[in-house]
CSV table of N, CA and C in Angstrom, one decimal:
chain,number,residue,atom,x,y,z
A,376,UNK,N,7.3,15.2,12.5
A,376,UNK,CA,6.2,14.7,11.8
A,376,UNK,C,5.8,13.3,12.2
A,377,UNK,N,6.9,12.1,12.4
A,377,UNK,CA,6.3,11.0,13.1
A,377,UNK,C,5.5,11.0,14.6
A,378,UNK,N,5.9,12.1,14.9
A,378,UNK,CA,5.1,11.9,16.4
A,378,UNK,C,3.6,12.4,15.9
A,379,UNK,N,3.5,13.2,15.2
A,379,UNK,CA,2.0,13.8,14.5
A,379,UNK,C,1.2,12.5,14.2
A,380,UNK,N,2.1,12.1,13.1
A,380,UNK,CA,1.5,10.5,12.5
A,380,UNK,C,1.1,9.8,13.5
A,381,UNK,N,1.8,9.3,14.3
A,381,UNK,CA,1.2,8.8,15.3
A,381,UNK,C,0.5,8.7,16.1
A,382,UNK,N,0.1,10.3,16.4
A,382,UNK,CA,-0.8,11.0,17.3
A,382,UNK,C,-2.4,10.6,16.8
A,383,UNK,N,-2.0,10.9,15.1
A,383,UNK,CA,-3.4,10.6,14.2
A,383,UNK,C,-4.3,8.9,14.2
A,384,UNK,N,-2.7,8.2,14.2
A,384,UNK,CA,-2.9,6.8,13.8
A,384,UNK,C,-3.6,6.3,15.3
A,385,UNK,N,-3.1,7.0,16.2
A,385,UNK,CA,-3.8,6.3,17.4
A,385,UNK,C,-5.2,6.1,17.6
A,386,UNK,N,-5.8,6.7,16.8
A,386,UNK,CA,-7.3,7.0,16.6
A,386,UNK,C,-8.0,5.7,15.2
A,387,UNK,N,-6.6,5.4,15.0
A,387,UNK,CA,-7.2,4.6,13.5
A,387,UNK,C,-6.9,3.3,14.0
A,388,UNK,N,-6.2,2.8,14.6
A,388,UNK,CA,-5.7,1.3,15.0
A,388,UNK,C,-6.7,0.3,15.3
A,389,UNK,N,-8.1,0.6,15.7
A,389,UNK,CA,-8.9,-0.6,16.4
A,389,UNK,C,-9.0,-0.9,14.6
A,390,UNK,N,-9.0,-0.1,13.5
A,390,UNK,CA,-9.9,-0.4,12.4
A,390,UNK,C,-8.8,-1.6,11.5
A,391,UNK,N,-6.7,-0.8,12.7
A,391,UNK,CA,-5.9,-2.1,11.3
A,391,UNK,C,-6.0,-3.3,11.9
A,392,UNK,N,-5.0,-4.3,11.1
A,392,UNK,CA,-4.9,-4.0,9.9
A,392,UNK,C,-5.1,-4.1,8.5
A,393,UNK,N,-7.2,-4.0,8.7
A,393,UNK,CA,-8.0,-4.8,7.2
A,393,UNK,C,-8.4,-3.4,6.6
A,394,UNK,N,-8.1,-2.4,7.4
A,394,UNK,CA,-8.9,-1.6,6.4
A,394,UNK,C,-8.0,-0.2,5.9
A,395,UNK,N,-8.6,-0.3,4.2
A,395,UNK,CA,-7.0,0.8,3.7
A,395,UNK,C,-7.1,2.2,4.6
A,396,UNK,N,-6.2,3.1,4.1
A,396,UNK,CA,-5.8,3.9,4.6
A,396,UNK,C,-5.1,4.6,3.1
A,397,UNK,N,-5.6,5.9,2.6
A,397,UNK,CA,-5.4,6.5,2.2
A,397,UNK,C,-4.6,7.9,2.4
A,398,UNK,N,-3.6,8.6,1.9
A,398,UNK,CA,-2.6,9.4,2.8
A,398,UNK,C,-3.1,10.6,1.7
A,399,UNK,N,-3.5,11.8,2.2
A,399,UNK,CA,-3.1,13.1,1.4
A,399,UNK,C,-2.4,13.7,1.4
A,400,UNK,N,-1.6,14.2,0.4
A,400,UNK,CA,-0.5,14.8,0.1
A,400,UNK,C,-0.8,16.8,-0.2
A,401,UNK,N,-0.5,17.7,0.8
A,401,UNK,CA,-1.1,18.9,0.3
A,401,UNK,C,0.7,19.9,0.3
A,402,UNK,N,0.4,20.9,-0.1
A,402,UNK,CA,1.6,21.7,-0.4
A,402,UNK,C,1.5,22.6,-0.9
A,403,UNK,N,1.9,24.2,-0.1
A,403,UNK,CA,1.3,25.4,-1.1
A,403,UNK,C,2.4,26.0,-1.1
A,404,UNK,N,3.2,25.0,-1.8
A,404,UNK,CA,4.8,25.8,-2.2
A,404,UNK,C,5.7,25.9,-3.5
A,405,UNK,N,5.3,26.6,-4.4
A,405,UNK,CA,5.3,27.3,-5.6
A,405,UNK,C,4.4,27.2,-6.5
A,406,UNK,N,4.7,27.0,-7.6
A,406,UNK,CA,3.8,26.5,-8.3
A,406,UNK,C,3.0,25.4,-8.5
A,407,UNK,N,1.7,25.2,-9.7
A,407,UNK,CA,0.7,24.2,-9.1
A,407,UNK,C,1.5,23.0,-9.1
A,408,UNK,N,2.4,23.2,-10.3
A,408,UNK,CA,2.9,21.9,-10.7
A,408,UNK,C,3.9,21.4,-9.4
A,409,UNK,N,4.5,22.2,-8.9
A,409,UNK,CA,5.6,22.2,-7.3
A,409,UNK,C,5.1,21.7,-6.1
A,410,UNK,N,3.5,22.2,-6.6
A,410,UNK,CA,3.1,21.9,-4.9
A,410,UNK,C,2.5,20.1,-5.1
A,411,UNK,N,2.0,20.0,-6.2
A,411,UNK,CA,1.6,18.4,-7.0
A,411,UNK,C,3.0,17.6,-6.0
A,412,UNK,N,4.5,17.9,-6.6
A,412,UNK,CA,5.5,17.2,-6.4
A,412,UNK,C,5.4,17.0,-4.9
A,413,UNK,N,5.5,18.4,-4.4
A,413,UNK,CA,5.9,18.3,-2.6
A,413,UNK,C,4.9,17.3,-2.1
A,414,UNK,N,3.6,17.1,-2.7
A,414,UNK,CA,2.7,16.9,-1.9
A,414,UNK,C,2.9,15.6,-2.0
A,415,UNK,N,2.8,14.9,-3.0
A,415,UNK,CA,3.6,13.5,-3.4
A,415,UNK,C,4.5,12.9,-2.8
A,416,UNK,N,5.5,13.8,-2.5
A,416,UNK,CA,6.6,13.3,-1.8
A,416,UNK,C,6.3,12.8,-0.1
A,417,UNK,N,5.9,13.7,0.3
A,417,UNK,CA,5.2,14.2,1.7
A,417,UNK,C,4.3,12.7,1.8
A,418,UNK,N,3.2,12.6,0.9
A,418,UNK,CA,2.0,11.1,1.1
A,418,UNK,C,3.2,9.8,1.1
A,419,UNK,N,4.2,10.0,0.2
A,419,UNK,CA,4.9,8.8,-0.1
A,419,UNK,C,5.8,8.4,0.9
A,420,UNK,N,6.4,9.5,1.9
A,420,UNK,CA,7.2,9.3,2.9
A,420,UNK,C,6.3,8.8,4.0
A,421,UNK,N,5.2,9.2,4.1
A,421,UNK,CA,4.5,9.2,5.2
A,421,UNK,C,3.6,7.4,5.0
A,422,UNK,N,3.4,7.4,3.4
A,422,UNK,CA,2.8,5.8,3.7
A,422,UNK,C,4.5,4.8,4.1
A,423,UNK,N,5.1,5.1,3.6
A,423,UNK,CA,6.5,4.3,3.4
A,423,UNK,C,6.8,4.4,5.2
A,424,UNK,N,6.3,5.6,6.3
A,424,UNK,CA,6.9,5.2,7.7
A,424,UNK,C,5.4,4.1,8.3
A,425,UNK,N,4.4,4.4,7.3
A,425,UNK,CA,3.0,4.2,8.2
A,425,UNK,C,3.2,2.1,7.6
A,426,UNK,N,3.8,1.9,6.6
A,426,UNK,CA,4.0,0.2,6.3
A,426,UNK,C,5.2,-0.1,7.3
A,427,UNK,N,5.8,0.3,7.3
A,427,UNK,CA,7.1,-0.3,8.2
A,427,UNK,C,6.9,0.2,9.6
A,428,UNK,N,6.2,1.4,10.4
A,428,UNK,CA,5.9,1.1,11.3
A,428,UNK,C,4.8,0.4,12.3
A,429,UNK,N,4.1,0.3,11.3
A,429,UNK,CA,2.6,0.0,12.2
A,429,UNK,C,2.3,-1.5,11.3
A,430,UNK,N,3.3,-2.0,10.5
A,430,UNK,CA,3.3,-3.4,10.0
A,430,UNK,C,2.1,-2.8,8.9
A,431,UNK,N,2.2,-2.3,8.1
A,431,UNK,CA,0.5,-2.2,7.6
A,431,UNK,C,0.9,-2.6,5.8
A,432,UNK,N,-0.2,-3.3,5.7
A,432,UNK,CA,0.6,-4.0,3.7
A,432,UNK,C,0.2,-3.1,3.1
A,433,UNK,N,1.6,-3.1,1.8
A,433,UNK,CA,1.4,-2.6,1.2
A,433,UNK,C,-0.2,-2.0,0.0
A,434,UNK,N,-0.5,-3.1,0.0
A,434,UNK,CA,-2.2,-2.9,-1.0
A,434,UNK,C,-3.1,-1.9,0.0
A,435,UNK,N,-2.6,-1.7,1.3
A,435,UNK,CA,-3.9,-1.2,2.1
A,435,UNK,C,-3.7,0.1,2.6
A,436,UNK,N,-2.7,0.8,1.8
A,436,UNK,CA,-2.1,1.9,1.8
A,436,UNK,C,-1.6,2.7,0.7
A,437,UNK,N,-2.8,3.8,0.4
A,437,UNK,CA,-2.6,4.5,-1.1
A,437,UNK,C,-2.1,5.7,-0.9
A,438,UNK,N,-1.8,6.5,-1.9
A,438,UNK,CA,-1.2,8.3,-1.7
A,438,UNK,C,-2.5,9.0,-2.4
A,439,UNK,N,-2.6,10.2,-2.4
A,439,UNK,CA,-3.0,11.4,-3.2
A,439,UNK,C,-2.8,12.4,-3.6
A,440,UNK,N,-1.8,12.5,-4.0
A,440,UNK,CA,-1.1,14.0,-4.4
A,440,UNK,C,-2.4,15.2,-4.6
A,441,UNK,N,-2.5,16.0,-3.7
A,441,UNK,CA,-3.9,17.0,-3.9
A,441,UNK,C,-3.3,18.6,-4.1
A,442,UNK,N,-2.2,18.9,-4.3
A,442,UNK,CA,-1.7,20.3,-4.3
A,442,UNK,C,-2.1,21.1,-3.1
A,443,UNK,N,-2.7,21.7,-3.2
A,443,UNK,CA,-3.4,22.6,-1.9
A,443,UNK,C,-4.7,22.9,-1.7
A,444,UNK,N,-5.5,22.0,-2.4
A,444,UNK,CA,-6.8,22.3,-2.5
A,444,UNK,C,-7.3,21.5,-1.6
A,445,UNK,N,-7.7,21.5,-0.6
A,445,UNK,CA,-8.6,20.5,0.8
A,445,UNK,C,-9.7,20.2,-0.2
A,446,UNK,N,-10.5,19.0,0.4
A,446,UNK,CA,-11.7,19.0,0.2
A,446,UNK,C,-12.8,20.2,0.7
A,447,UNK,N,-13.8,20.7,0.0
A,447,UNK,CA,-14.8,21.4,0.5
A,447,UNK,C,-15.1,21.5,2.0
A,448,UNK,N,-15.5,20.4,2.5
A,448,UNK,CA,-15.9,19.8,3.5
A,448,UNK,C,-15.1,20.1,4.7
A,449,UNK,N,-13.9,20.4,4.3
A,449,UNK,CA,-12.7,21.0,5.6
A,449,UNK,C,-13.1,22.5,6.2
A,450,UNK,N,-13.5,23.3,5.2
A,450,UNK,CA,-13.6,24.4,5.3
A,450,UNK,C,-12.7,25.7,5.2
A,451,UNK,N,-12.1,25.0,4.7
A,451,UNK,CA,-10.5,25.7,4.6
A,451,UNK,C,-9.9,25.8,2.8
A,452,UNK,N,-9.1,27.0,2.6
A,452,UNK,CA,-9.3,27.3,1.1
A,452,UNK,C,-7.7,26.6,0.7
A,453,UNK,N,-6.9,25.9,1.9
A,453,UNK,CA,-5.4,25.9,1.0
A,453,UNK,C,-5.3,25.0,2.7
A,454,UNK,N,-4.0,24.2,1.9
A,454,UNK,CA,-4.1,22.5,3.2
A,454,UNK,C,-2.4,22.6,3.0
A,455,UNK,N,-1.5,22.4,4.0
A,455,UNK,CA,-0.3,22.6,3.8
A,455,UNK,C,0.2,21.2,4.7
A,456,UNK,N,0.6,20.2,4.3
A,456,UNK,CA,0.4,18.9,5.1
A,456,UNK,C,-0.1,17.5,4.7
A,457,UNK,N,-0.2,16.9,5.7
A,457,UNK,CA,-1.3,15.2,5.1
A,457,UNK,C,-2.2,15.4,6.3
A,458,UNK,N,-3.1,14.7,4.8
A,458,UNK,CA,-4.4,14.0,6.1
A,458,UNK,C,-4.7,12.2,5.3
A,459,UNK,N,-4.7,11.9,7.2
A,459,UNK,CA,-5.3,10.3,7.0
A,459,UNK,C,-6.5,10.5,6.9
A,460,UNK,N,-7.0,9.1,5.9
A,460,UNK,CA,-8.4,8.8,5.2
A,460,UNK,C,-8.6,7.3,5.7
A,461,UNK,N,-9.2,7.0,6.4
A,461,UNK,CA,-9.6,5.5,6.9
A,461,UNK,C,-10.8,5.1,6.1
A,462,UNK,N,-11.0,4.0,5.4
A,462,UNK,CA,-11.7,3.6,4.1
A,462,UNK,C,-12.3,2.2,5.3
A,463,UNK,N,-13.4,2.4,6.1
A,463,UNK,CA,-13.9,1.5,7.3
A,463,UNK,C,-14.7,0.4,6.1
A,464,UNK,N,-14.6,-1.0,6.2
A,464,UNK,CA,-14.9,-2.0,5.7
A,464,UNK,C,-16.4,-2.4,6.5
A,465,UNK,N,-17.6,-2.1,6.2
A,465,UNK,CA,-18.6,-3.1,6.7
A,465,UNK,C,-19.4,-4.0,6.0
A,466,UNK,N,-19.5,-5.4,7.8
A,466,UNK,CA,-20.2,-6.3,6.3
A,466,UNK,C,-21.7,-5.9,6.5
C-alpha cells in the first residue's frame, strides 16, 4: 500500500507542504456500520504514514470515513480503498 501512496503523492508534491490533503477512507466489508470502521482505520493509517513520511503537519491532513459509497462523479457504485483529495489554495 505505501508504494501506491506514493505513486499517488508524486502527483501532489509541487502543491506540499501548504495545501491540505484530505484522505478517504472506503470499505465494502460487512456491514454499513463495519465498513464505516475499516474505512477509518485505513484514512487514519494512511494520514499517520503520509505526516511522518512526506513531513506533512498535522492540521493539513484530514480523514473521511465514507463506507463504500464513492462520490457520484467516480462513476463507480462501491470504492474498496483511499483516495487523495488535494484542497489547492489560490490567491
Amino acid at each position: 500500500g505505501r508504494a501506491e501512496i506514493d505513486a499517488a503523492m508524486a502527483k501532489l508534491v509541487p502543491y506540499l507542504p501548504n495545501s491540505p490533503i484530505v484522505i478517504e477512507g472506503y470499505s465494502t466489508d460487512g456491514a454499513p456500520s463495519q465498513q464505516y470502521l475499516v474505512a477509518r482505520a485505513r484514512a487514519l493509517t494512511a494520514s499517520q504514514y503520509l505526516e511522518s513520511h512526506f513531513h506533512l503537519k498535522p492540521d493539513r491532513v484530514g480523514i473521511m470515513p465514507l463506507g463504500d459509497h464513492p462520490p457520484p462523479q467516480t462513476g463507480r457504485k462501491e470504492w474498496d480503498g483511499l483516495c487523495l483529495v488535494l484542497v489547492e489554495w489560490k490567491k
